[in-house]
CSV table of C-alpha atoms in Angstrom, one decimal:
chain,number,residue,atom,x,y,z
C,1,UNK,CA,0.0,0.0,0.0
C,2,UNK,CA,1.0,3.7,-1.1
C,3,UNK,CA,0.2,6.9,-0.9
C,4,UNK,CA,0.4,8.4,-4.9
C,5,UNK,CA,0.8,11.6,-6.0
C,6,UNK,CA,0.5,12.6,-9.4
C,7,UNK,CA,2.2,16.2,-10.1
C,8,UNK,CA,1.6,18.5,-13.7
C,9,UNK,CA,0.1,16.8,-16.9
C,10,UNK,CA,-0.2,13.8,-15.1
C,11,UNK,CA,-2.6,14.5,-12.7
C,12,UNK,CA,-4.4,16.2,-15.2
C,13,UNK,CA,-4.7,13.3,-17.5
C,14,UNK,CA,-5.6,11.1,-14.3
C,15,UNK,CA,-8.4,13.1,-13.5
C,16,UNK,CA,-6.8,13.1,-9.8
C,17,UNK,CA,-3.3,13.6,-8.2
C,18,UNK,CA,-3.6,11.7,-4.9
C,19,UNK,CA,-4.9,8.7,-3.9
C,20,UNK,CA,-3.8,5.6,-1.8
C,21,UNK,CA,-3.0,2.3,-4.3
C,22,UNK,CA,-2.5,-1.8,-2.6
C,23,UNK,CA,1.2,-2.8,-4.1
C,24,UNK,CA,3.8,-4.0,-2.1
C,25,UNK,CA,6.7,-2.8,-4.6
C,26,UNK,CA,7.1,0.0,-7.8
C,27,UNK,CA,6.4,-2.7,-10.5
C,28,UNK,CA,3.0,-4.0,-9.4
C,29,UNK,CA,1.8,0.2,-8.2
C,30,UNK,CA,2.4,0.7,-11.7
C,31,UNK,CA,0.8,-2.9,-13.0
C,32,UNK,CA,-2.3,-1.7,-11.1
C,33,UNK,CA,-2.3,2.0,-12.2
C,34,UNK,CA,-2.2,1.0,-15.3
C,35,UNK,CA,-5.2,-2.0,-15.2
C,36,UNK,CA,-7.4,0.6,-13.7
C,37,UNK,CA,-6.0,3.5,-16.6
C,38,UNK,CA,-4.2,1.6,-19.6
C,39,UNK,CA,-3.4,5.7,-20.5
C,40,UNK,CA,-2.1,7.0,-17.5
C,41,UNK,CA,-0.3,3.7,-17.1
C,42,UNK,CA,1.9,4.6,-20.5
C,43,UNK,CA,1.8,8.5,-19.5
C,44,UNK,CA,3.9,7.1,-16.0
C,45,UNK,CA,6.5,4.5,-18.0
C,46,UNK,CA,6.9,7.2,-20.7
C,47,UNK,CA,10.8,8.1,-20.5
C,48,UNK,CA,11.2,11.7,-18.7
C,49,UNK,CA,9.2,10.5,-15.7
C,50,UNK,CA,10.4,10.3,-13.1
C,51,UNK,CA,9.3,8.1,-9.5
C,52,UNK,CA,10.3,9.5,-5.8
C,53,UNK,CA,9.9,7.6,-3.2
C,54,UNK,CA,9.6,9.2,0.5
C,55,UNK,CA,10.6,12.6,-1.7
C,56,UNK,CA,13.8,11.1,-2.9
C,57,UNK,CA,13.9,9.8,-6.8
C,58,UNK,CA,14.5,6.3,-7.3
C,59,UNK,CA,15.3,4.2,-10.4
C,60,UNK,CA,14.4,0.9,-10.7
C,61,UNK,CA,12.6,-0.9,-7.6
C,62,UNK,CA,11.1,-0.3,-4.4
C,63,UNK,CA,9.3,-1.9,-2.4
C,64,UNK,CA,6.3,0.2,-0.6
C,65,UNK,CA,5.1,0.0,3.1
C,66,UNK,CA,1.5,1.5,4.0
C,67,UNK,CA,3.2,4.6,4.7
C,68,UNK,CA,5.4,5.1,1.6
C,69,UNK,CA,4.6,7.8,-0.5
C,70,UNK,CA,5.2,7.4,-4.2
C,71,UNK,CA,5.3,10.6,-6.6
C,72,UNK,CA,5.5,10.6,-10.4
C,73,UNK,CA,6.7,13.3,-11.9
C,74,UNK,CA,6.9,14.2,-15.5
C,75,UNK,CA,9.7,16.7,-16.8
C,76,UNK,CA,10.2,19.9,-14.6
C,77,UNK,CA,9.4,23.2,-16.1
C,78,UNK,CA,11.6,25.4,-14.0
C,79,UNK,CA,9.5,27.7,-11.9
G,1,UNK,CA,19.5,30.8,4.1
G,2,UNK,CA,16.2,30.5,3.5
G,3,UNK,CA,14.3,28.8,1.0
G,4,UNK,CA,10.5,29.6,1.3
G,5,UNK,CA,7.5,28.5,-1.0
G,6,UNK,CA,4.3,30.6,-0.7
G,7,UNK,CA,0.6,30.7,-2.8
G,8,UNK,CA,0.6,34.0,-1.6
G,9,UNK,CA,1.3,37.5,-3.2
G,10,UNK,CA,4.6,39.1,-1.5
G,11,UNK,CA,6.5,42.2,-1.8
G,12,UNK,CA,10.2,42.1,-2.9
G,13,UNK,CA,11.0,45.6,-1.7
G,14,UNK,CA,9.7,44.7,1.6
G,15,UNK,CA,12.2,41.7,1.4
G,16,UNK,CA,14.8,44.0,0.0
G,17,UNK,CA,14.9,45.6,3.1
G,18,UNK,CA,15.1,42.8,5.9
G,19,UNK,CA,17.9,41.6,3.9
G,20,UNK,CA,20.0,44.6,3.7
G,21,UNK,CA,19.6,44.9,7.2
G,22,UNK,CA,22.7,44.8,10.0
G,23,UNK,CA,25.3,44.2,7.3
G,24,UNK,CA,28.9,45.2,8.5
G,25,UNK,CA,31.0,43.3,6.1
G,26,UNK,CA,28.9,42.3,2.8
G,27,UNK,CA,29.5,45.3,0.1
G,28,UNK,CA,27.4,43.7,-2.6
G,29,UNK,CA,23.9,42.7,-2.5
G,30,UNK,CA,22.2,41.5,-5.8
G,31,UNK,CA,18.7,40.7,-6.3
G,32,UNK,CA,16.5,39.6,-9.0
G,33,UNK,CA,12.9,39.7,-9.4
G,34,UNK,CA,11.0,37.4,-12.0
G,35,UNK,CA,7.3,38.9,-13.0
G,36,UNK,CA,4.6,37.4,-14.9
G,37,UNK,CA,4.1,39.1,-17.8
G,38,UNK,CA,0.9,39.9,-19.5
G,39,UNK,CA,2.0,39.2,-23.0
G,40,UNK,CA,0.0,42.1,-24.5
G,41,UNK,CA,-3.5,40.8,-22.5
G,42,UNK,CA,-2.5,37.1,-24.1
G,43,UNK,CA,-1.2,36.0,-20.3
G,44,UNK,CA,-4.6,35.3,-17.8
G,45,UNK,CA,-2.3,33.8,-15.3
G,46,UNK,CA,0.4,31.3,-14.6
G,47,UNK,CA,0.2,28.0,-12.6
G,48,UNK,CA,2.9,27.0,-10.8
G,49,UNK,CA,3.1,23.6,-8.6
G,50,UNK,CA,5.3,22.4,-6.7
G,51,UNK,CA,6.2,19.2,-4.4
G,52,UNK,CA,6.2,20.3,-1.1
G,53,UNK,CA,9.3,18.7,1.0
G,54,UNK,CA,10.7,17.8,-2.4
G,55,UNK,CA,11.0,21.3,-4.1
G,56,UNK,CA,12.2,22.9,-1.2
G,57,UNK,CA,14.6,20.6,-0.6
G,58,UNK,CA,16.1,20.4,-4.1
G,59,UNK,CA,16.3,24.3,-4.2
G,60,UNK,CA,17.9,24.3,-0.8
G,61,UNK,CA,20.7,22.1,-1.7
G,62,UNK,CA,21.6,24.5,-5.0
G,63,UNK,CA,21.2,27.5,-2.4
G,64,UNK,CA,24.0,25.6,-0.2
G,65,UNK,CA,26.2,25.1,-3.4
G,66,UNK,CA,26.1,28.4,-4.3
G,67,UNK,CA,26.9,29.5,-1.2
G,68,UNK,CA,30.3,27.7,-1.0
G,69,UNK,CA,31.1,28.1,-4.9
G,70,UNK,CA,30.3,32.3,-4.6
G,71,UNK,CA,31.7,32.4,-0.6
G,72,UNK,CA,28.4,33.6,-0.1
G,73,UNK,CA,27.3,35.7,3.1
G,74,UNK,CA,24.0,34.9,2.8
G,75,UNK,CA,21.2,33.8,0.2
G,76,UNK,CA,16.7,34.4,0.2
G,77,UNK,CA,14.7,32.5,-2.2
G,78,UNK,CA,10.8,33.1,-2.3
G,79,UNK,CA,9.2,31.2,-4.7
G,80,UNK,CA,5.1,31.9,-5.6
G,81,UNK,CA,3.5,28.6,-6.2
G,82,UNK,CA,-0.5,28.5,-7.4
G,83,UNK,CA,-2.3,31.0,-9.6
G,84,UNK,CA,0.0,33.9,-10.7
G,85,UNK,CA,-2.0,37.0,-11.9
G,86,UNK,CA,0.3,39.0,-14.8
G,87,UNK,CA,2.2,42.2,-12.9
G,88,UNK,CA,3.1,39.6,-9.8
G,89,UNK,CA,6.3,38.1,-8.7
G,90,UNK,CA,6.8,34.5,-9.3
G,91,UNK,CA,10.5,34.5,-7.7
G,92,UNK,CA,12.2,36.7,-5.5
G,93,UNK,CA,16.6,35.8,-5.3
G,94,UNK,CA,19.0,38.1,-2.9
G,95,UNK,CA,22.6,36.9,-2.5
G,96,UNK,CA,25.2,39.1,-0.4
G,97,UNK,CA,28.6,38.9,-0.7
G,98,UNK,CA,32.0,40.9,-0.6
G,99,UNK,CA,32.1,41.8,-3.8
G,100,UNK,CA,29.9,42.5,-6.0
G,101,UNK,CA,31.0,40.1,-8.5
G,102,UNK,CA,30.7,37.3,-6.2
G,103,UNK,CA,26.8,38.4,-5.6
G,104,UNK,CA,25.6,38.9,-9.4
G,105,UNK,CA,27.6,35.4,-10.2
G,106,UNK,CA,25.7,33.5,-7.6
G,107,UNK,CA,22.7,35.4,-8.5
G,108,UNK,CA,22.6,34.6,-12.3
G,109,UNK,CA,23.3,30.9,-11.7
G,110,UNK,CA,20.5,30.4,-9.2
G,111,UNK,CA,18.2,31.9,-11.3
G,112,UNK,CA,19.5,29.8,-14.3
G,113,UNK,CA,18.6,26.5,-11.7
G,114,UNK,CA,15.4,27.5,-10.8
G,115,UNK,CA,14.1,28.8,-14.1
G,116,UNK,CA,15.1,25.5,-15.8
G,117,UNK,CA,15.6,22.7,-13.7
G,118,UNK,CA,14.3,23.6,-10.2
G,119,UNK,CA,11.0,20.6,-9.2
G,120,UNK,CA,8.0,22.9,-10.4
G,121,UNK,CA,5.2,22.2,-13.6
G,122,UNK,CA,4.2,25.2,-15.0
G,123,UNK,CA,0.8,26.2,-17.1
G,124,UNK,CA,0.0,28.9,-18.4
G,125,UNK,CA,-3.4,30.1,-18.8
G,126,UNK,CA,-4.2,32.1,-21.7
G,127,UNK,CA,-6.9,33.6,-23.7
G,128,UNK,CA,-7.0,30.1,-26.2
G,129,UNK,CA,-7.0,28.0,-22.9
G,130,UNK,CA,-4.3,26.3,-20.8
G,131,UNK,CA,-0.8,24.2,-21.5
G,132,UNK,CA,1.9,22.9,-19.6
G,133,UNK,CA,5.4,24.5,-20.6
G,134,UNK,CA,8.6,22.8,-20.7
G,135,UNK,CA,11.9,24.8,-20.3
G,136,UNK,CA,12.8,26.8,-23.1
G,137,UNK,CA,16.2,25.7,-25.1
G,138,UNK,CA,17.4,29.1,-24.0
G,139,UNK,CA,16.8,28.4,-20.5
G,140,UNK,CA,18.9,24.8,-21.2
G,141,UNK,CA,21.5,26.7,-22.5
G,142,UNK,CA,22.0,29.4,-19.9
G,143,UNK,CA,21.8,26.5,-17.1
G,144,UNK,CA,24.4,24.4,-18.8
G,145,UNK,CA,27.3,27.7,-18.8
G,146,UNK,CA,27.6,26.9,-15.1
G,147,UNK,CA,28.0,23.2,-15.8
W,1,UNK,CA,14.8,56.3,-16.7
W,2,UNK,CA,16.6,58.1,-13.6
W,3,UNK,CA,19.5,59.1,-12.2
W,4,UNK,CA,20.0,60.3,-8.6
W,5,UNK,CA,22.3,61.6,-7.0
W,6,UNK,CA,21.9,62.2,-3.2
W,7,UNK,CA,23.4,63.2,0.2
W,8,UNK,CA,20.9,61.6,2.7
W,9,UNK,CA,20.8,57.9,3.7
W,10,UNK,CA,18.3,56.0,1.1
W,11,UNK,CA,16.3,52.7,1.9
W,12,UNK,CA,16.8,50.5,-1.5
W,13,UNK,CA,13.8,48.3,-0.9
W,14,UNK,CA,11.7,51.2,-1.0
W,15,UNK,CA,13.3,52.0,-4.4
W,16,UNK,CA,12.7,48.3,-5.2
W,17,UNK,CA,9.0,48.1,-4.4
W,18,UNK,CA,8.0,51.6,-6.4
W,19,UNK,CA,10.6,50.4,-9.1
W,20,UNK,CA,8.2,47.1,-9.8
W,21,UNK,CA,4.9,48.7,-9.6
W,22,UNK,CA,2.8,48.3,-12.9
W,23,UNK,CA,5.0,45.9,-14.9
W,24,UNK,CA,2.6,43.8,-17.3
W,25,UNK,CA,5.4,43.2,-20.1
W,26,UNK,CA,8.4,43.2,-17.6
W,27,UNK,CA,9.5,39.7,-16.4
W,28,UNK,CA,12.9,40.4,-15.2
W,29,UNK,CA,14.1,43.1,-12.5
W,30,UNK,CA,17.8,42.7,-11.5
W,31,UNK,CA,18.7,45.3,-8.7
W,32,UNK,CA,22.1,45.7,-7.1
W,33,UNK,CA,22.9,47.4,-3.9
W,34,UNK,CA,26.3,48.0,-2.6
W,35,UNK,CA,27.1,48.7,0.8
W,36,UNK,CA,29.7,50.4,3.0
W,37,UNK,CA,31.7,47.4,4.9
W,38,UNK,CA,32.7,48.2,8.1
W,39,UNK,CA,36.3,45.9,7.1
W,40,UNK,CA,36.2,44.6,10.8
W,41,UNK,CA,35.9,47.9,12.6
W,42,UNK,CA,39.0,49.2,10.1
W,43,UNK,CA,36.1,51.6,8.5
W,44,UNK,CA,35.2,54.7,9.9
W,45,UNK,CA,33.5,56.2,7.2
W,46,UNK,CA,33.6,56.6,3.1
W,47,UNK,CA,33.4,59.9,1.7
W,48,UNK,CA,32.5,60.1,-2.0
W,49,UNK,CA,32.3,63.7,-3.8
W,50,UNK,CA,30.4,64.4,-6.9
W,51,UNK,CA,30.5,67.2,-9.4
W,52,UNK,CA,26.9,67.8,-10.0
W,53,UNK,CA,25.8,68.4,-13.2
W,54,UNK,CA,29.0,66.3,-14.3
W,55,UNK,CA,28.8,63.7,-12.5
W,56,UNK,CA,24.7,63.0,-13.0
W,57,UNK,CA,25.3,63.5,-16.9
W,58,UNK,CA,27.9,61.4,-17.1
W,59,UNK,CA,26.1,58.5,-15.3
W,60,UNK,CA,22.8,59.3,-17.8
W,61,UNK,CA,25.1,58.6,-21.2
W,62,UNK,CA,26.3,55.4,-19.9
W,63,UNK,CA,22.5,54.5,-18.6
W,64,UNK,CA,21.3,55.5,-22.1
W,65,UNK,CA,24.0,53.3,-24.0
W,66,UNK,CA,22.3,50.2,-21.7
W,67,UNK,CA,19.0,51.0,-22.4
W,68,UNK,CA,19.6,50.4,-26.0
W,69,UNK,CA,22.1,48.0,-26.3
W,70,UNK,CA,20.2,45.7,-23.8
W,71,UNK,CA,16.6,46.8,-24.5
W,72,UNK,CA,15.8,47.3,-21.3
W,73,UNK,CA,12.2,49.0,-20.5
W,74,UNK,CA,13.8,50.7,-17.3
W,75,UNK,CA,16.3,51.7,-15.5
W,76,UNK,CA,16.9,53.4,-12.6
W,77,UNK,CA,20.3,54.5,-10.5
W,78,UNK,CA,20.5,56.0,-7.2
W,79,UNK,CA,24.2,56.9,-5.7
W,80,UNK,CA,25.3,58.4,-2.2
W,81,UNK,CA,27.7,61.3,-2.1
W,82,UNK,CA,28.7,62.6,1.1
W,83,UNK,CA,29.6,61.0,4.3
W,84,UNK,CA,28.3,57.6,4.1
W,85,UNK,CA,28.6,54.9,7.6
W,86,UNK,CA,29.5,51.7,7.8
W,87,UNK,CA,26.2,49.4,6.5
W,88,UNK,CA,24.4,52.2,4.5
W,89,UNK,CA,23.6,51.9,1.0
W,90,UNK,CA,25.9,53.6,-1.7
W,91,UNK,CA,24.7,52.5,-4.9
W,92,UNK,CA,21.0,51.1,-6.1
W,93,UNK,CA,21.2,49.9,-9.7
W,94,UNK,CA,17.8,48.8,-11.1
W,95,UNK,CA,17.2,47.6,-14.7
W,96,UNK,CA,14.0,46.0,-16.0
W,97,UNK,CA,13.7,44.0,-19.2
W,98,UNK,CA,11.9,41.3,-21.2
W,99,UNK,CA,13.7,38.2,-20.2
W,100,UNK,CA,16.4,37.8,-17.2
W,101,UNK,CA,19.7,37.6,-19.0
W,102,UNK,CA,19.2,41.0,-20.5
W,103,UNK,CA,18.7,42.5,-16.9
W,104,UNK,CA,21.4,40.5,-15.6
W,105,UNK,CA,23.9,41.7,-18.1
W,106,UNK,CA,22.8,45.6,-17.6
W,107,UNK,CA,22.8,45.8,-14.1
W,108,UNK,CA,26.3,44.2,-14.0
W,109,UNK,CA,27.5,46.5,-16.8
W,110,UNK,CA,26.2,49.7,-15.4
W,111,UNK,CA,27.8,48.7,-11.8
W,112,UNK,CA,31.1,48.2,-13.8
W,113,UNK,CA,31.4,51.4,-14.8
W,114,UNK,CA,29.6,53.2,-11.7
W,115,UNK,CA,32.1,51.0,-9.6
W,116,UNK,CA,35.4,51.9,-12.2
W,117,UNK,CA,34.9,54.9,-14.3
W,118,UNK,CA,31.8,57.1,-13.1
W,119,UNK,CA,33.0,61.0,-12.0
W,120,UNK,CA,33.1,60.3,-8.3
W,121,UNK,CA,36.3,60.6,-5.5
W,122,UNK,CA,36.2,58.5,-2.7
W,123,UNK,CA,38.0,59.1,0.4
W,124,UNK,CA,38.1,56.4,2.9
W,125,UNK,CA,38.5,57.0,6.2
W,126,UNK,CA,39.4,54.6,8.5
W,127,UNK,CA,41.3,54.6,11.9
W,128,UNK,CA,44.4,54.8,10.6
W,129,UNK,CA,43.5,58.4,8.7
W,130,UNK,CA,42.3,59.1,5.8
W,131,UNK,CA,42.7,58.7,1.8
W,132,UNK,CA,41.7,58.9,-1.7
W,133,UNK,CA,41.3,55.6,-3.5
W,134,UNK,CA,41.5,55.0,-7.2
W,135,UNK,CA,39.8,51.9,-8.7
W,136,UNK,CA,41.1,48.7,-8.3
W,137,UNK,CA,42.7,46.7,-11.1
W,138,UNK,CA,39.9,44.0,-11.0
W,139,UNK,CA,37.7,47.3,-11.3
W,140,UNK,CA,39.8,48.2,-14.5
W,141,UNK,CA,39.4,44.3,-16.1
W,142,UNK,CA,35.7,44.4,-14.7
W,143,UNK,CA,34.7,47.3,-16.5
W,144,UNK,CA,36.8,46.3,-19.8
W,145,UNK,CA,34.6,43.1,-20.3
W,146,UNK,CA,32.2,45.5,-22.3
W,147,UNK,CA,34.4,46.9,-24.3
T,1,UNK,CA,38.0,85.8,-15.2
T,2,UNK,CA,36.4,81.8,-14.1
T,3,UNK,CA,35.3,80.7,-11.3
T,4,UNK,CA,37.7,77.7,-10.9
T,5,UNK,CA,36.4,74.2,-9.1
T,6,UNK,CA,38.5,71.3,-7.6
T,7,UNK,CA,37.8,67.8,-6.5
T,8,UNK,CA,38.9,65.1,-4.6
T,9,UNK,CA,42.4,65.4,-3.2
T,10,UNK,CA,43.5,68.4,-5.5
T,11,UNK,CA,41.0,70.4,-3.3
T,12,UNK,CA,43.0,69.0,-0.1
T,13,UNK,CA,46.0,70.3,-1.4
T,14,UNK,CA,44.9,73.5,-2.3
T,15,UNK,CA,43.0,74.4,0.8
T,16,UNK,CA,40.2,75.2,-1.3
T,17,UNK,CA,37.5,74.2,-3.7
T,18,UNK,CA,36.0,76.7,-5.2
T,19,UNK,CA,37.3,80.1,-6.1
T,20,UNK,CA,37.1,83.1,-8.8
T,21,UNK,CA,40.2,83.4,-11.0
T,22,UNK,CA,41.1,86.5,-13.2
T,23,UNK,CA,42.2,84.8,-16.2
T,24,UNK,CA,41.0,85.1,-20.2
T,25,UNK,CA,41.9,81.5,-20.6
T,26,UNK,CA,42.9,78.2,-19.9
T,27,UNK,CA,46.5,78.7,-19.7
T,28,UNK,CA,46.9,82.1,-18.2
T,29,UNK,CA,44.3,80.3,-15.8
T,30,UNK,CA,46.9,78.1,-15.0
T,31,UNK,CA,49.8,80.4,-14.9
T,32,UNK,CA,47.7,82.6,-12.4
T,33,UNK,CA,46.7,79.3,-9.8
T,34,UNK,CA,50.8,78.0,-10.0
T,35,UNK,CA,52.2,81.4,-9.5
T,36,UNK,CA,49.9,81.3,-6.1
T,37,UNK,CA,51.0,78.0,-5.1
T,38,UNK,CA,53.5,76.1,-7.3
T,39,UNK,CA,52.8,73.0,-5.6
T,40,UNK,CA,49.3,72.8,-6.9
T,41,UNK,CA,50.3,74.1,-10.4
T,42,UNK,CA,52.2,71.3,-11.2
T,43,UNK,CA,49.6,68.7,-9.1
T,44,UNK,CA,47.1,70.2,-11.8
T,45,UNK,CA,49.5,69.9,-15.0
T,46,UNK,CA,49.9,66.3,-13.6
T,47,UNK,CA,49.3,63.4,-16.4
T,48,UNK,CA,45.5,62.1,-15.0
T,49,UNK,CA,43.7,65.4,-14.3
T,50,UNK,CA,41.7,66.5,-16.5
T,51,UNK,CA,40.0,69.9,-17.4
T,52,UNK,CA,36.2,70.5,-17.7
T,53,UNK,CA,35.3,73.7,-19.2
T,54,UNK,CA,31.2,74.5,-18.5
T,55,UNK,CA,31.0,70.5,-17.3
T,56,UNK,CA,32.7,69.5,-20.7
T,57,UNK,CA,35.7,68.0,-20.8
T,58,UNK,CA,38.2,69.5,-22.9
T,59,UNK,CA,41.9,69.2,-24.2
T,60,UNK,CA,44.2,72.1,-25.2
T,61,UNK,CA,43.1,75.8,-24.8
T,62,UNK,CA,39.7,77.1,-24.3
T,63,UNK,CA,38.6,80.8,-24.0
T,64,UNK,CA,37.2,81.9,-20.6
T,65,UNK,CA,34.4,84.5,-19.9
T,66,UNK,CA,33.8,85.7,-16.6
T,67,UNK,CA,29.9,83.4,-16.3
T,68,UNK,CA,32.8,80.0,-17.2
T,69,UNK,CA,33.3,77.3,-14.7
T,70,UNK,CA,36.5,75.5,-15.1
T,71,UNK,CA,36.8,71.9,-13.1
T,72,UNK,CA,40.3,70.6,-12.8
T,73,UNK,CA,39.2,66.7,-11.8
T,74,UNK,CA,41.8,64.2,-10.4
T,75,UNK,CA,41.7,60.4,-11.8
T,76,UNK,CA,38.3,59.2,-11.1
T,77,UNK,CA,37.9,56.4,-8.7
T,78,UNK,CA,34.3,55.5,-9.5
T,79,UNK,CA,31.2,55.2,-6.6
């Protein structure tokens, strides 16, 4: 279980930028993002995305406790 | 060193002054303001989000760079985050230092870092409706001269 | 565009906040203040002398060269003469353009030459007496960057 | 006649700042201040210091009515 954030275009395409998902790792959050939005699901493993986990980025795996908070976030803009 | 966030309208001048303040040995303050522009009435307002925790953070270990690359006295960064009328500040930067060299350097590279790579999404409202920007090759360019 | 030349402490964040009032097509405001230092108690006091008139003029060519060959859409320069303590302003340099590289590059240009070749003498006077200063070489390679 | 103004440490040599010279032009100007004080003749001949004739600097001679102001201005150290 994880807390998800969604952050720019994302959350816009989503329709919603937080929300709490069941997956015990990185791989199956995404697997279930994307059975519930097969769109969003290619918007998140599009390359320039990128996944923090507990507000550090990660690459590759993680696995996810109840209190793990995952954010996706597609290219930054500058302010 | 502080790094703030804020949805609300503030006042650089205001912040001008609390920063000059009690200064015995910095010569050399340098600011810079960034305003949203109207674009001749195309401009309704810019949106600006940011991760809270993570976009602080990220700007706050740039601010400590600079501070030991430019010997730095001290650094302010406000950053407006939310809906952005045209005529308001989006980022407010101060750096004081011995010399004034020292100041504009540091200055010019953290704006280069937050204008192009700093953790926000930006979308701008106009009259034909509303897109998310990416940074401008310009902006790339003027961020990769500190590289 | 102004230039000022004045004998009376100033408060640059005041300057600041008037200086950004009613921008719609101004996105970047650069602003520089330098300071006296109090060089560790070393620093009694700085005593600049102007030749009005001259001095004022002078300042205004150089301000109108930067307003052209930067576009900027302001500028404004404020400058102690007089006895000026330890901690007070001595120059405000503010220049508002389009984009933030263009404000950047005038604000550091015009503090080159206010810093290197502007009409002023400076006295320093510090514990161990007083005397006249002449700019420093890194003033000299400073201000030749432009030319 | 001028009225005859110096800055920065030529005033502190002179003693004084701002006076009213007999003198038709620049060089009998010049003639007059060094036969008062030779020491600040020759600190005014000095390479550096330059002339301003009505807040225009000039080089070589210039005429002098009694309304001109003549600035003798030591290197300039910038603000």
């Amino acid at each position: 279980m994880a807390r998800v954030l969604l952050f720019g275009r994302l959350a816009d395409q989503a329709g919603w930028r937080d929300r709490v998902v069941d997956a015990l790792d990185l791989s199956s959050l995404r697997g279930a993002l994307a059975a519930a939005d097969p769109g969003l699901g290619e918007a998140l493993a599009a390359p320039g995305v990128q996944v923090a986990v507990d507000k550090a980025i990660v690459r590759g795996e993680a696995t996810l406790s109840p209190f793990t908070e995952v954010a996706f976030l597609p290219p930054m803009s500058g302010g | 060193m502080t790094v703030t966030l804020t949805d609300q309208p503030f006042e650089p001048g205001a912040l001008v002054t609390a920063f000059c303040v009690g200064r015995e040995e910095t010569g050399a303050v340098a600011t810079f303001v960034g305003l949203a522009r109207a674009e001749k009435g195309q401009a309704v307002a810019l949106e600006l989000e940011a991760y809270p925790g993570f976009t602080d953070a990220a700007i706050g270990e740039i601010v400590q760079g600079a501070v030991t690359r430019f010997q730095l006295h001290d650094v302010q960064v406000v950053h407006r985050v939310g809906r952005i009328a045209p005529g308001e500040a989006i980022v407010f930067v101060a750096t004081a230092a011995g010399h004034r060299r020292e100041a504009f350097e540091a200055c010019d590279f953290l704006m280069d870092y937050l204008k192009s790579r700093a953790p926000f999404w930006k979308k701008e409202h106009g009259l034909g409706g509303a897109r998310w920007i990416e940074p401008t090759d310009r902006d790339r360019t003027d961020a990769e001269r500190w590289d």
